[in-house]
CSV table of C-alpha atoms and ligand atoms in Angstrom, one decimal:
chain,number,residue,atom,x,y,z
R,953,MET,CA,143.0,159.8,-98.5
R,954,LYS,CA,142.6,158.1,-95.0
R,955,LEU,CA,144.6,160.7,-92.6
R,956,GLU,CA,145.1,158.5,-89.6
R,957,GLY,CA,148.8,157.9,-89.2
R,958,LYS,CA,149.8,160.0,-92.4
R,959,SER,CA,152.7,162.4,-92.6
R,960,VAL,CA,151.7,165.8,-93.9
R,961,ILE,CA,153.9,168.8,-94.7
R,962,LEU,CA,151.7,172.0,-94.3
R,963,THR,CA,153.0,175.6,-95.4
R,964,GLY,CA,151.5,178.8,-94.2
R,965,ALA,CA,150.7,176.7,-91.0
R,966,ALA,CA,150.6,179.8,-88.8
R,967,GLY,CA,148.1,181.5,-91.0
R,968,GLY,CA,144.4,182.1,-90.8
R,969,ILE,CA,143.7,179.2,-93.2
R,970,GLY,CA,146.8,177.0,-92.1
R,971,ALA,CA,146.6,177.1,-88.5
R,972,MET,CA,143.0,175.7,-88.4
R,973,LEU,CA,144.0,173.2,-91.1
R,974,ALA,CA,146.7,172.1,-88.9
R,975,GLU,CA,144.3,171.3,-86.0
R,976,ALA,CA,141.9,169.6,-88.3
R,977,LEU,CA,144.7,167.4,-89.7
R,978,ALA,CA,146.1,166.6,-86.1
R,979,ALA,CA,142.7,165.8,-84.8
R,980,ARG,CA,142.2,163.3,-87.5
R,981,GLY,CA,145.4,161.4,-86.4
R,982,ALA,CA,147.8,162.8,-89.2
R,983,ARG,CA,151.4,163.9,-88.2
R,984,VAL,CA,152.0,167.4,-89.3
R,985,ALA,CA,155.1,169.4,-90.2
R,986,LEU,CA,154.1,173.0,-89.6
R,987,VAL,CA,156.1,175.2,-91.8
R,988,ASP,CA,155.9,179.0,-91.6
R,989,ARG,CA,158.2,182.0,-91.1
R,990,ASN,CA,157.0,183.0,-87.5
R,991,ALA,CA,159.0,180.6,-85.2
R,992,GLY,CA,157.1,181.7,-82.2
R,993,ALA,CA,153.6,181.3,-83.5
R,994,LEU,CA,154.5,178.0,-84.9
R,995,GLU,CA,155.9,176.9,-81.5
R,996,GLU,CA,152.6,177.7,-80.0
R,997,ILE,CA,150.5,175.9,-82.6
R,998,GLN,CA,152.7,172.9,-82.3
R,999,GLU,CA,152.3,173.0,-78.3
R,1000,ARG,CA,148.4,173.3,-78.6
R,1001,LEU,CA,148.2,170.5,-81.2
R,1002,MET,CA,150.5,168.2,-78.9
R,1003,ASN,CA,148.4,169.1,-75.6
R,1004,ARG,CA,145.4,167.7,-77.5
R,1005,GLY,CA,147.1,164.4,-78.3
R,1006,GLY,CA,148.3,165.4,-81.6
R,1007,GLN,CA,151.6,164.9,-83.2
R,1008,ALA,CA,153.3,168.0,-84.9
R,1009,LEU,CA,156.8,169.2,-85.7
R,1010,ALA,CA,157.5,172.9,-86.1
R,1011,ILE,CA,159.8,173.8,-89.1
R,1012,PRO,CA,160.2,177.7,-89.1
R,1013,ALA,CA,161.3,178.5,-92.6
R,1014,ASP,CA,161.4,181.7,-94.9
R,1015,LEU,CA,160.1,180.0,-98.2
R,1016,LEU,CA,161.3,182.9,-100.0
R,1017,ASP,CA,165.1,182.0,-98.9
R,1018,PRO,CA,166.3,179.4,-101.4
R,1019,ALA,CA,168.6,178.0,-98.8
R,1020,GLN,CA,165.8,177.6,-96.3
R,1021,LEU,CA,163.3,176.3,-98.9
R,1022,ALA,CA,165.7,173.6,-100.1
R,1023,THR,CA,165.5,171.7,-96.9
R,1024,VAL,CA,162.0,171.9,-95.9
R,1025,VAL,CA,161.1,168.6,-97.5
R,1026,GLU,CA,163.8,166.6,-96.1
R,1027,GLN,CA,163.4,168.1,-92.5
R,1028,ALA,CA,159.7,167.0,-92.4
R,1029,ARG,CA,160.4,163.6,-93.9
R,1030,LEU,CA,163.2,162.8,-91.5
R,1031,GLY,CA,161.2,164.3,-88.5
R,1032,LEU,CA,158.0,162.6,-89.4
R,1033,GLY,CA,159.3,159.3,-90.8
R,1034,GLY,CA,158.1,159.8,-94.2
R,1035,ILE,CA,155.7,162.1,-96.5
R,1036,ASP,CA,152.3,161.3,-97.7
R,1037,LEU,CA,150.8,164.7,-98.3
R,1038,LEU,CA,152.2,168.1,-99.4
R,1039,ILE,CA,149.6,171.0,-98.6
R,1040,ASN,CA,150.7,174.3,-100.0
R,1041,VAL,CA,148.9,177.0,-98.3
R,1042,ALA,CA,151.4,179.8,-97.7
R,1043,GLY,CA,150.5,182.8,-100.0
R,1044,LEU,CA,150.8,186.7,-100.3
R,1045,LEU,CA,148.9,189.3,-102.2
R,1046,SER,CA,148.8,192.9,-103.4
R,1047,PHE,CA,145.7,195.1,-104.1
R,1048,ARG,CA,146.8,197.8,-106.0
R,1049,PRO,CA,146.8,199.5,-109.7
R,1050,PHE,CA,149.6,197.3,-111.7
R,1051,ALA,CA,151.2,200.5,-113.2
R,1052,GLU,CA,152.2,201.2,-109.6
R,1053,GLU,CA,153.1,197.6,-108.4
R,1054,ASP,CA,156.2,197.3,-106.5
R,1055,PRO,CA,158.5,195.2,-108.6
R,1056,ALA,CA,160.0,193.5,-105.5
R,1057,LEU,CA,156.7,192.6,-104.2
R,1058,LEU,CA,155.4,191.3,-107.7
R,1059,GLU,CA,158.4,189.0,-107.4
R,1060,ARG,CA,157.7,187.8,-104.1
R,1061,ILE,CA,154.1,187.1,-104.7
R,1062,VAL,CA,154.8,184.9,-107.9
R,1063,GLN,CA,157.7,183.2,-106.0
R,1064,LEU,CA,155.8,182.3,-102.9
R,1065,ASN,CA,152.4,181.4,-104.6
R,1066,LEU,CA,153.6,179.6,-107.5
R,1067,ILE,CA,157.4,178.7,-107.7
R,1068,THR,CA,157.6,177.6,-104.0
R,1069,PRO,CA,154.8,175.2,-104.2
R,1070,MET,CA,156.4,173.8,-107.5
R,1071,LEU,CA,159.8,173.4,-105.8
R,1072,LEU,CA,158.4,171.8,-102.7
R,1073,ALA,CA,156.4,169.4,-105.1
R,1074,ARG,CA,159.7,168.7,-106.8
R,1075,GLN,CA,161.4,167.9,-103.6
R,1076,ALA,CA,158.4,165.6,-102.3
R,1077,LEU,CA,157.7,163.7,-105.6
R,1078,PRO,CA,160.6,161.4,-105.6
R,1079,HIS,CA,159.6,160.0,-102.3
R,1080,LEU,CA,155.7,160.0,-103.2
R,1081,LEU,CA,156.4,158.2,-106.4
R,1082,LYS,CA,158.6,155.7,-104.7
R,1083,ALA,CA,155.9,155.0,-102.3
R,1084,GLY,CA,153.4,154.8,-105.1
R,1085,SER,CA,150.8,156.9,-103.2
R,1086,GLY,CA,150.2,160.2,-101.7
R,1087,ARG,CA,148.9,163.7,-102.8
R,1088,ILE,CA,149.9,167.3,-103.4
R,1089,VAL,CA,147.1,169.9,-102.6
R,1090,ASN,CA,147.7,173.5,-103.8
R,1091,VAL,CA,145.3,176.1,-102.3
R,1092,GLY,CA,144.6,178.6,-105.2
R,1093,SER,CA,142.0,181.2,-105.4
R,1094,THR,CA,138.9,182.0,-107.5
R,1095,PHE,CA,141.2,184.7,-108.9
R,1096,GLY,CA,143.2,181.9,-110.4
R,1097,SER,CA,140.3,181.5,-112.8
R,1098,ILE,CA,138.8,184.8,-113.0
R,1099,GLY,CA,141.6,187.6,-113.6
R,1100,PHE,CA,140.7,190.2,-111.0
R,1101,ALA,CA,141.4,194.0,-111.6
R,1102,TRP,CA,143.8,195.5,-109.2
R,1103,PHE,CA,144.9,191.9,-108.1
R,1104,SER,CA,146.8,191.3,-111.4
R,1105,ALA,CA,150.2,189.9,-109.7
R,1106,TYR,CA,148.1,187.7,-107.6
R,1107,SER,CA,145.8,186.5,-110.1
R,1108,ALA,CA,148.8,185.6,-112.4
R,1109,SER,CA,150.4,183.7,-109.7
R,1110,LYS,CA,147.1,181.7,-108.9
R,1111,PHE,CA,146.6,181.1,-112.6
R,1112,GLY,CA,149.9,179.8,-112.6
R,1113,LEU,CA,149.2,177.4,-109.7
R,1114,ARG,CA,146.1,176.1,-111.2
R,1115,GLY,CA,147.9,175.3,-114.5
R,1116,PHE,CA,150.7,173.5,-112.8
R,1117,SER,CA,148.3,171.4,-110.7
R,1118,GLU,CA,146.3,170.5,-113.9
R,1119,ALA,CA,149.6,169.5,-115.8
R,1120,LEU,CA,151.2,167.6,-112.9
R,1121,ARG,CA,147.8,165.8,-112.2
R,1122,ARG,CA,147.9,164.6,-115.7
R,1123,GLU,CA,151.7,163.7,-115.8
R,1124,LEU,CA,150.9,161.6,-112.3
R,1125,ASP,CA,147.9,159.7,-113.7
R,1126,GLY,CA,148.6,156.0,-113.0
R,1127,THR,CA,151.2,156.5,-110.4
R,1128,GLY,CA,149.2,156.5,-107.4
R,1129,VAL,CA,150.4,160.1,-106.5
R,1130,GLY,CA,147.3,162.7,-106.8
R,1131,VAL,CA,147.0,166.4,-107.1
R,1132,THR,CA,144.2,168.5,-105.7
R,1133,TYR,CA,143.6,172.2,-106.6
R,1134,ILE,CA,141.2,174.0,-104.1
R,1135,ALA,CA,140.1,177.6,-104.8
R,1136,PRO,CA,138.5,179.7,-102.1
R,1137,ARG,CA,136.6,182.9,-102.8
R,1138,ALA,CA,137.7,185.7,-100.3
R,1139,VAL,CA,138.1,184.4,-96.7
R,1140,ARG,CA,138.3,186.5,-93.5
R,1141,THR,CA,141.9,186.3,-92.6
R,1142,LYS,CA,144.7,188.9,-92.0
R,1143,LEU,CA,145.8,188.1,-95.7
R,1144,ASN,CA,143.1,190.7,-96.6
R,1145,THR,CA,144.1,194.6,-95.8
R,1146,GLY,CA,141.9,197.1,-94.6
R,1147,ALA,CA,141.3,198.5,-98.0
R,1148,ILE,CA,140.4,195.0,-99.2
R,1149,TYR,CA,137.7,194.7,-96.5
R,1150,ARG,CA,136.4,198.0,-97.2
R,1151,MET,CA,136.3,197.3,-101.0
R,1152,ALA,CA,134.7,193.9,-100.4
R,1153,GLU,CA,132.0,195.6,-98.2
R,1154,ALA,CA,131.5,198.2,-101.0
R,1155,VAL,CA,131.0,195.8,-103.7
R,1156,LYS,CA,129.3,193.1,-101.6
R,1157,MET,CA,132.1,190.5,-102.3
R,1158,ASN,CA,131.4,187.3,-100.5
R,1159,MET,CA,133.6,186.4,-97.7
R,1160,ASP,CA,133.9,183.0,-96.0
R,1161,GLU,CA,135.0,182.2,-92.6
R,1162,PRO,CA,138.4,180.3,-92.5
R,1163,ASP,CA,136.8,177.4,-90.5
R,1164,TRP,CA,134.2,176.8,-93.3
R,1165,VAL,CA,137.0,176.8,-95.8
R,1166,VAL,CA,139.2,174.3,-93.8
R,1167,ALA,CA,136.1,171.9,-93.6
R,1168,GLN,CA,136.1,172.1,-97.4
R,1169,ILE,CA,139.9,171.4,-97.7
R,1170,MET,CA,139.6,168.4,-95.3
R,1171,ALA,CA,136.6,167.1,-97.4
R,1172,ALA,CA,138.5,167.5,-100.7
R,1173,ILE,CA,141.5,165.5,-99.3
R,1174,ASP,CA,138.9,162.7,-97.9
R,1175,ARG,CA,137.5,162.3,-101.4
R,1176,ASP,CA,140.9,162.6,-103.4
R,1177,ALA,CA,139.2,165.6,-105.3
R,1178,LYS,CA,140.8,166.9,-108.4
R,1179,ASP,CA,139.7,170.6,-108.7
R,1180,VAL,CA,137.5,172.4,-106.1
R,1181,TYR,CA,135.9,175.8,-106.5
R,1182,LEU,CA,134.3,177.2,-103.3
R,1183,GLY,CA,131.1,179.3,-103.0
R,1184,PHE,CA,128.1,180.1,-105.2
R,1185,PRO,CA,127.9,181.9,-107.4
R,1186,GLU,CA,131.7,182.0,-107.7
R,1187,LYS,CA,132.0,178.6,-108.9
R,1188,LEU,CA,129.7,179.2,-111.8
R,1189,PHE,CA,131.2,182.5,-112.5
R,1190,VAL,CA,134.4,180.4,-113.2
R,1191,ARG,CA,132.8,178.3,-115.8
R,1192,ILE,CA,131.0,181.4,-117.4
R,1193,ASN,CA,134.5,183.0,-117.5
R,1194,ALA,CA,136.3,180.2,-119.1
R,1195,LEU,CA,133.3,180.0,-121.8
R,1196,LEU,CA,132.3,183.6,-122.4
R,1197,PRO,CA,135.0,185.9,-120.9
R,1198,ARG,CA,133.7,189.0,-122.6
R,1199,LEU,CA,130.4,188.6,-120.7
R,1200,VAL,CA,132.1,188.5,-117.6
R,1201,ASP,CA,134.1,191.8,-118.7
R,1202,SER,CA,130.9,193.6,-119.0
R,1203,ALA,CA,129.6,192.2,-115.8
R,1204,LEU,CA,132.9,193.3,-113.9
R,1205,ARG,CA,133.1,196.8,-115.5
R,1206,GLN,CA,131.1,198.8,-113.1
R,1207,GLN,CA,132.5,196.8,-110.0
R,1208,ASN,CA,136.2,197.4,-111.1
R,1209,ARG,CA,135.5,201.1,-111.0
R,1210,VAL,CA,134.3,201.0,-107.5
R,1211,MET,CA,137.3,198.9,-106.6
R,1212,ALA,CA,139.8,201.3,-108.1
R,1213,ALA,CA,139.4,203.9,-105.2
R,1214,PHE,CA,140.3,201.3,-102.7
R,1215,ALA,CA,143.2,199.7,-104.7
R,1216,ARG,CA,144.6,203.4,-104.8
R,1217,GLU,CA,144.4,203.4,-101.0
R,1218,SER,CA,146.8,200.4,-100.7
R,1219,LEU,CA,149.4,202.9,-102.1
R,1220,ARG,CA,149.2,205.5,-99.2
X,2175,NAP,N1,142.2,185.0,-97.4
X,2175,NAP,C1,141.6,185.0,-98.4
X,2175,NAP,O1,140.6,185.9,-99.0
X,2175,NAP,C2,142.0,184.0,-99.5
X,2175,NAP,C3,141.0,183.8,-100.6
X,2175,NAP,C4,141.5,182.7,-101.4
X,2175,NAP,C5,142.8,182.1,-101.5
X,2175,NAP,N2,143.3,182.3,-100.3
X,2175,NAP,C6,144.8,181.5,-100.2
X,2175,NAP,O2,144.8,180.8,-99.0
X,2175,NAP,C7,146.2,180.7,-98.6
X,2175,NAP,C8,146.4,180.9,-97.1
X,2175,NAP,O3,145.8,182.4,-97.0
X,2175,NAP,P1,145.2,182.6,-95.4
X,2175,NAP,O4,144.1,183.6,-95.8
X,2175,NAP,O5,145.5,181.7,-94.5
X,2175,NAP,O6,146.5,184.1,-95.4
X,2175,NAP,P2,147.3,184.1,-94.1
X,2175,NAP,O7,146.6,184.2,-92.8
X,2175,NAP,O8,148.2,185.4,-94.2
X,2175,NAP,O9,148.4,183.1,-94.0
X,2175,NAP,C9,149.6,182.9,-94.9
X,2175,NAP,C10,150.6,182.4,-94.1
X,2175,NAP,O10,151.8,182.2,-95.0
X,2175,NAP,C11,153.0,182.9,-94.2
X,2175,NAP,N3,154.0,183.3,-95.4
X,2175,NAP,C12,153.9,184.5,-96.0
X,2175,NAP,N4,155.2,184.7,-96.5
X,2175,NAP,C13,156.0,183.6,-96.2
X,2175,NAP,C14,157.2,183.1,-96.5
X,2175,NAP,N5,158.0,184.0,-97.1
X,2175,NAP,N6,157.7,182.0,-95.8
X,2175,NAP,C15,156.8,181.2,-94.9
X,2175,NAP,N7,155.6,181.5,-94.8
X,2175,NAP,C16,155.3,182.7,-95.4
X,2175,NAP,C17,152.3,184.1,-93.7
X,2175,NAP,O11,153.2,184.6,-92.6
X,2175,NAP,P3,153.3,186.1,-92.1
X,2175,NAP,O12,151.9,186.2,-91.4
X,2175,NAP,O13,154.5,186.1,-91.2
X,2175,NAP,O14,153.2,187.0,-93.3
X,2175,NAP,C18,151.0,183.4,-92.9
X,2175,NAP,O15,151.3,182.6,-92.0
X,2175,NAP,C19,147.1,181.6,-99.5
X,2175,NAP,O16,147.6,180.7,-100.5
X,2175,NAP,C20,145.8,182.5,-100.2
X,2175,NAP,O17,146.3,182.9,-101.5
X,2175,NAP,C21,143.1,183.2,-99.4
């Protein structure tokens, strides 16, 4: 998709990946509706983008509040004068033994990571279909293809997002509207808690910088990519896990034991 002059709805726009993505989109001439729950942070980002000649509209919204979620696409459409691209970035995780998962947090994770992108896509699609063009970009995770111990709720939500993206892409075939699913491996942002950073160091988990991830998301949009898995060897493990999951069970066994102590730290 050529971004110049396009209208984009971006959730998670105040986050580690989202704020940099907002800058990259605005720098390419897109008009960006910045959606996140921190109104102050959004205003600062909006001001920064506009000072650099970009066009941005802050839409503060708690995406877990059904009433606020319901109006996001319409606010963006009216404010920007249309919609060409919906990018679902907002996300939430928990890292802990599932037997001790907080049920309320579990619900929030599935709601924000899966149901919210589905509901926003549902709001945006009639407009995209009417135009016969546009794209929905869903930011998933390697954990959406390889179920990771101690991240059960998060893995489940991202598996769901990947399935939704695939089904919707097939359903929209021939309409001019595309769907991109892009799955980063771990990224150095505040989404990850101290316990996760310590665990990642202990098991030598690869971590990318958010600016590199943003460049990959931009490249995926440029080439209308379908599925993108970031990082090697993670993208290879995604394939192996799909074909030979028992092999991956064995390969991860030792690492899971090391991770357990850090996952319990999250309960303190
Ligand atoms: N970081 C990683 O290791 C990693 C790896 C793979 C995939 N991803 C995915 O990449 C995406 C972005 O993650 P990130 O690393 O940029 O995380 P982040 O820095 O925590 O950004 C997420 C943003 O979503 C916002 N948000 C949370 N709950 C919300 C709600 N109820 N309503 C509106 N906004 C809400 C957060 O606001 P608050 O700050 O107020 O919570 C934050 O600004 C997520 O979908 C994540 O799953 C991340």
